[in-house]
GROMACS .gro file of C-alpha atoms in nm:
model
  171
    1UNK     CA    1   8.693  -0.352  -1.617
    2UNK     CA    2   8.843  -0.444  -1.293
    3UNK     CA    3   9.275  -0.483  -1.290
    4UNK     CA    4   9.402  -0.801  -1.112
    5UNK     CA    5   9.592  -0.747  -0.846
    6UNK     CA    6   9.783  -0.917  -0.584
    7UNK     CA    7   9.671  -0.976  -0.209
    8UNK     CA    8   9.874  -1.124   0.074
    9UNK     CA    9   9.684  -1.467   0.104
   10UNK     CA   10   9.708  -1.413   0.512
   11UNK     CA   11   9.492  -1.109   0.495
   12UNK     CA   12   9.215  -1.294   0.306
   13UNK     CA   13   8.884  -1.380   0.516
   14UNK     CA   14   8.670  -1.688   0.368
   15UNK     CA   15   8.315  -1.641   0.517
   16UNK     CA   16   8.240  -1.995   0.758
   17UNK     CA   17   8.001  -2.111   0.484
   18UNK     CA   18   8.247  -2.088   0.272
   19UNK     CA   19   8.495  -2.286   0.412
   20UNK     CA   20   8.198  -2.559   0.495
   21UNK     CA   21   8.216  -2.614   0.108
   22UNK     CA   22   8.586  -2.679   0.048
   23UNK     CA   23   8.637  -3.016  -0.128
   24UNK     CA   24   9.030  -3.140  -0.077
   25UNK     CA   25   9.002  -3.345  -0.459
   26UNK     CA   26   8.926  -3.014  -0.623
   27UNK     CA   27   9.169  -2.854  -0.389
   28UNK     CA   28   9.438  -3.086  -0.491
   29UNK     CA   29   9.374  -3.086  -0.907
   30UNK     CA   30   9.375  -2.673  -0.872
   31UNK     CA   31   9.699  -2.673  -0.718
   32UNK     CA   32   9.859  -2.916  -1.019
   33UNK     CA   33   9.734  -2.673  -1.251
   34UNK     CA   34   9.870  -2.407  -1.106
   35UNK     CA   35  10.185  -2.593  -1.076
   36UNK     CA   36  10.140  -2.681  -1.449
   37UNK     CA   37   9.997  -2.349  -1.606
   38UNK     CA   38  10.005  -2.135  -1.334
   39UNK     CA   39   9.718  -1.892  -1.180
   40UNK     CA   40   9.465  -1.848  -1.514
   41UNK     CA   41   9.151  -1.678  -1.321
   42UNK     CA   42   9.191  -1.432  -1.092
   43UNK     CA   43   8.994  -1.479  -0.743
   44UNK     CA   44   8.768  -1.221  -0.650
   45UNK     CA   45   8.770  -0.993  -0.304
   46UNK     CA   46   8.590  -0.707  -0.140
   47UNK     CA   47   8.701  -0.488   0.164
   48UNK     CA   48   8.543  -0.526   0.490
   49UNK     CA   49   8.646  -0.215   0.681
   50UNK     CA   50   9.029  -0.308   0.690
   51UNK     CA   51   9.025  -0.655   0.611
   52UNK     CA   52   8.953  -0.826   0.255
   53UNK     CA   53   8.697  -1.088   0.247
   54UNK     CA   54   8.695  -1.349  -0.014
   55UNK     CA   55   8.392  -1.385  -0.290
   56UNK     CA   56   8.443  -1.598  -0.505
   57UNK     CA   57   8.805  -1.847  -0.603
   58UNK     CA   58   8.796  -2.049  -0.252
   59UNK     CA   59   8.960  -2.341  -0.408
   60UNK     CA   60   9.206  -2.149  -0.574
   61UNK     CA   61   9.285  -1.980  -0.258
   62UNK     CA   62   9.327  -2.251  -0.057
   63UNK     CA   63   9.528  -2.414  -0.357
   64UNK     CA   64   9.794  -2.154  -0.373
   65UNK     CA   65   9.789  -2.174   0.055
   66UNK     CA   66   9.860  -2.522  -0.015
   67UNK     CA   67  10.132  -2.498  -0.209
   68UNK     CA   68  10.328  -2.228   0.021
   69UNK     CA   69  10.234  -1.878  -0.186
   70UNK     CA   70  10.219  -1.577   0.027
   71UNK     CA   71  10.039  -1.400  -0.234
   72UNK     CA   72   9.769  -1.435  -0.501
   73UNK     CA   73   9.643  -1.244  -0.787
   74UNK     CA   74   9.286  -1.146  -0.711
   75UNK     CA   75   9.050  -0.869  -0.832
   76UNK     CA   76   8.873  -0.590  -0.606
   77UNK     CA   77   8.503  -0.586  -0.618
   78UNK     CA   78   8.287  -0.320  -0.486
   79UNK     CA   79   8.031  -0.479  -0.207
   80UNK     CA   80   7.769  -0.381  -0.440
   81UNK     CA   81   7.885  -0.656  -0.709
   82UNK     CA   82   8.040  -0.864  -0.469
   83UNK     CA   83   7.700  -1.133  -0.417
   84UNK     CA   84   7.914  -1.377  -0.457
   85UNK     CA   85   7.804  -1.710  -0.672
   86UNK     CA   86   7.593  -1.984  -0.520
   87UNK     CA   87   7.804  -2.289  -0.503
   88UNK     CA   88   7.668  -2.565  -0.702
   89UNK     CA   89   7.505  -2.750  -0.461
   90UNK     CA   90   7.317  -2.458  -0.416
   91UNK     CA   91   7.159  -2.441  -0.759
   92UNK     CA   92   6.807  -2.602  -0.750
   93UNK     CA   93   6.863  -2.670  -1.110
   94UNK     CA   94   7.203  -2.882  -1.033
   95UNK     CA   95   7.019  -3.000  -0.723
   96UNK     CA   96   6.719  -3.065  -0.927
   97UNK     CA   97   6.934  -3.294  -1.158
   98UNK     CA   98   7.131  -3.452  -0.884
   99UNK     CA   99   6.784  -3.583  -0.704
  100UNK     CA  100   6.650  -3.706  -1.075
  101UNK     CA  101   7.007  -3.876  -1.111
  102UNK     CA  102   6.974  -4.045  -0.795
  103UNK     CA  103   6.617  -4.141  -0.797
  104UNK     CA  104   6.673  -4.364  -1.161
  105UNK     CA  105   7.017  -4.515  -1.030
  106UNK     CA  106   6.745  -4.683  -0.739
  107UNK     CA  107   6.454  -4.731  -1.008
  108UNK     CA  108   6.733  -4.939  -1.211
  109UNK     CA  109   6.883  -5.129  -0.910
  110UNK     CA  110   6.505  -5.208  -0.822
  111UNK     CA  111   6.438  -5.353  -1.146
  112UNK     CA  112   6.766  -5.518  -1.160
  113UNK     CA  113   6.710  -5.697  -0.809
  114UNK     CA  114   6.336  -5.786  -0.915
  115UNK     CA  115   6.443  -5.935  -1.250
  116UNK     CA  116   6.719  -6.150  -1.049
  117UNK     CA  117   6.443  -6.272  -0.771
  118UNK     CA  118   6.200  -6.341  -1.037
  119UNK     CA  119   6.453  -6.537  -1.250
  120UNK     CA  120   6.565  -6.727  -0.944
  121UNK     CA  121   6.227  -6.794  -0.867
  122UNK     CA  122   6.134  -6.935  -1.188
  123UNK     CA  123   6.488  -7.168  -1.131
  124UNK     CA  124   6.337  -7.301  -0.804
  125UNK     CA  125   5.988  -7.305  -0.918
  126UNK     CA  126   6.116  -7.513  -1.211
  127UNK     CA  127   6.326  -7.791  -1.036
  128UNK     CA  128   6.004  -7.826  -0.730
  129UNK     CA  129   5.817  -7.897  -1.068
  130UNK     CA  130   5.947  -8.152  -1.137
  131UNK     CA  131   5.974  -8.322  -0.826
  132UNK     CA  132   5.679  -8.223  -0.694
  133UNK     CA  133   5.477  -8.387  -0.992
  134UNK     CA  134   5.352  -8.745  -0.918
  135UNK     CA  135   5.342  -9.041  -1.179
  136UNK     CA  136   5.002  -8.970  -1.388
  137UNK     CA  137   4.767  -9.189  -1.262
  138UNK     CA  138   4.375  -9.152  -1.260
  139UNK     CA  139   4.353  -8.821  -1.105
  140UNK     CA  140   4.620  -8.675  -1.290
  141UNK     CA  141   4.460  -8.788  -1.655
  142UNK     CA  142   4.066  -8.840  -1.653
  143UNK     CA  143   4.106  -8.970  -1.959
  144UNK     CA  144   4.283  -9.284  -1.809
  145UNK     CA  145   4.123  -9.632  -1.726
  146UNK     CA  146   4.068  -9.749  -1.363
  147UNK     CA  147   4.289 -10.069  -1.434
  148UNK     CA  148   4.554  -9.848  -1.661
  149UNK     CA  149   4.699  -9.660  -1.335
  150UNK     CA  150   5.061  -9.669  -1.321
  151UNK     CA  151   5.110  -9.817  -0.986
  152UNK     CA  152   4.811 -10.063  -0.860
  153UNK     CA  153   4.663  -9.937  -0.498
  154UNK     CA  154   4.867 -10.092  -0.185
  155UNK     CA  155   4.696 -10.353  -0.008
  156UNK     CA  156   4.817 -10.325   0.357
  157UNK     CA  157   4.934 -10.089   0.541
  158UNK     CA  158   5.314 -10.137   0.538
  159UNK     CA  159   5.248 -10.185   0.155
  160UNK     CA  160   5.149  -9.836   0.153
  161UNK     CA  161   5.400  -9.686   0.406
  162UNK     CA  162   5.695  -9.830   0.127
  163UNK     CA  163   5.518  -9.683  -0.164
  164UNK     CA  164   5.513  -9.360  -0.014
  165UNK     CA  165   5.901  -9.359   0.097
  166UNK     CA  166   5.973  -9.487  -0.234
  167UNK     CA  167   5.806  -9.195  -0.406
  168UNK     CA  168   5.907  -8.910  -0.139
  169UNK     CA  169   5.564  -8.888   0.017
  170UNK     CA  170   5.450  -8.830   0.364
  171UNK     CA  171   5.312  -9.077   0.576
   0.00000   0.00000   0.00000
C-alpha cells in the first residue's frame, strides 16, 4: 500500500496532453469541495530523474493551485504502475456512447422537423383545397344533367372574362 504524502505543487510536471484536457467547470466544483470537505483522494506522482511528474489528479492539482496551496497530498508511484488512466474521452466505450447519444438527439430532431413540415403541409394543402375546388358542375359530377350545371355557359366574351374574375380564374 502506497502512504500519501505531500509534494510542493511547484515541483509537479503535468505532461502537455495533460494539460490539453483541463476543463475550468470541473476545475472550479473540485476546488469548492475542497473548500467544503477538504482533499479526499490523494493525486498520484512518479519521479522523473529529479523532478515529479503528475499521473493521475490533474483537476485536483490545478484546484488546490487555484485556490493558493503550496502543497498537496499525493502518493508516489513507481514508473512501472504509473500508466496513468485514459481520460474519458479516451474510452471508446464512453466515446462509443457519446457518438450513439448524439446520433438519436439528430434522428429525433429529424423526425421532429419532418412531422412539423408534414403537418404544415397538410394546413396549406387543406386551405388550397378548398379554394382551389370549383362549383360542381358537369365535369366535376358525371352524374349531373347538361341543363342542371350550376352556372349556365357565358355567351360573349366579356361575359366570360367577369365569370372568371368573379370565381378567381385566369383569363
Amino acid at each position: 500500500m502506497l502512504k500519501p504524502e505531500s509534494f510542493p505543487i511547484e515541483k509537479i510536471f503535468v505532461p502537455t496532453k495533460q494539460k490539453k484536457a483541463i476543463k475550468p467547470e470541473t476545475v472550479a466544483e473540485v476546488a469548492e469541495s475542497i473548500l467544503d470537505i477538504g482533499q479526499q483522494a490523494p493525486i498520484s506522482v512518479r519521479l522523473d530523474g529529479d523532478r515529479l511528474v503528475l499521473v493521475e489528479g490533474l483537476h485536483r492539482l490545478e484546484a488546490c493551485k487555484a485556490l493558493g496551496e503550496t502543497t498537496i497530498v499525493g502518493v508516489l508511484v513507481p514508473a512501472e504502475l504509473a500508466q496513468p488512466k485514459p481520460l474519458l474521452s479516451e474510452r471508446p466505450e464512453v466515446e462509443a456512447e457519446r457518438i450513439k447519444m448524439a446520433r438519436l438527439k439528430q434522428l429525433r430532431l429529424e423526425k421532429e422537423a419532418a412531422e412539423a413540415s408534414t403537418a404544415a403541409l397538410r394546413g396549406v394543402s387543406a386551405t388550397e383545397a378548398s379554394r382551389a375546388r370549383p362549383a360542381k358542375g358537369v365535369r366535376d359530377n358525371p352524374k349531373a344533367l347538361p341543363g342542371r350545371t350550376a352556372k349556365s355557359a357565358p355567351k360573349t366574351l366579356s361575359d366570360w372574362i367577369t365569370q372568371q374574375k368573379g370565381t378567381g380564374g385566369r383569363y
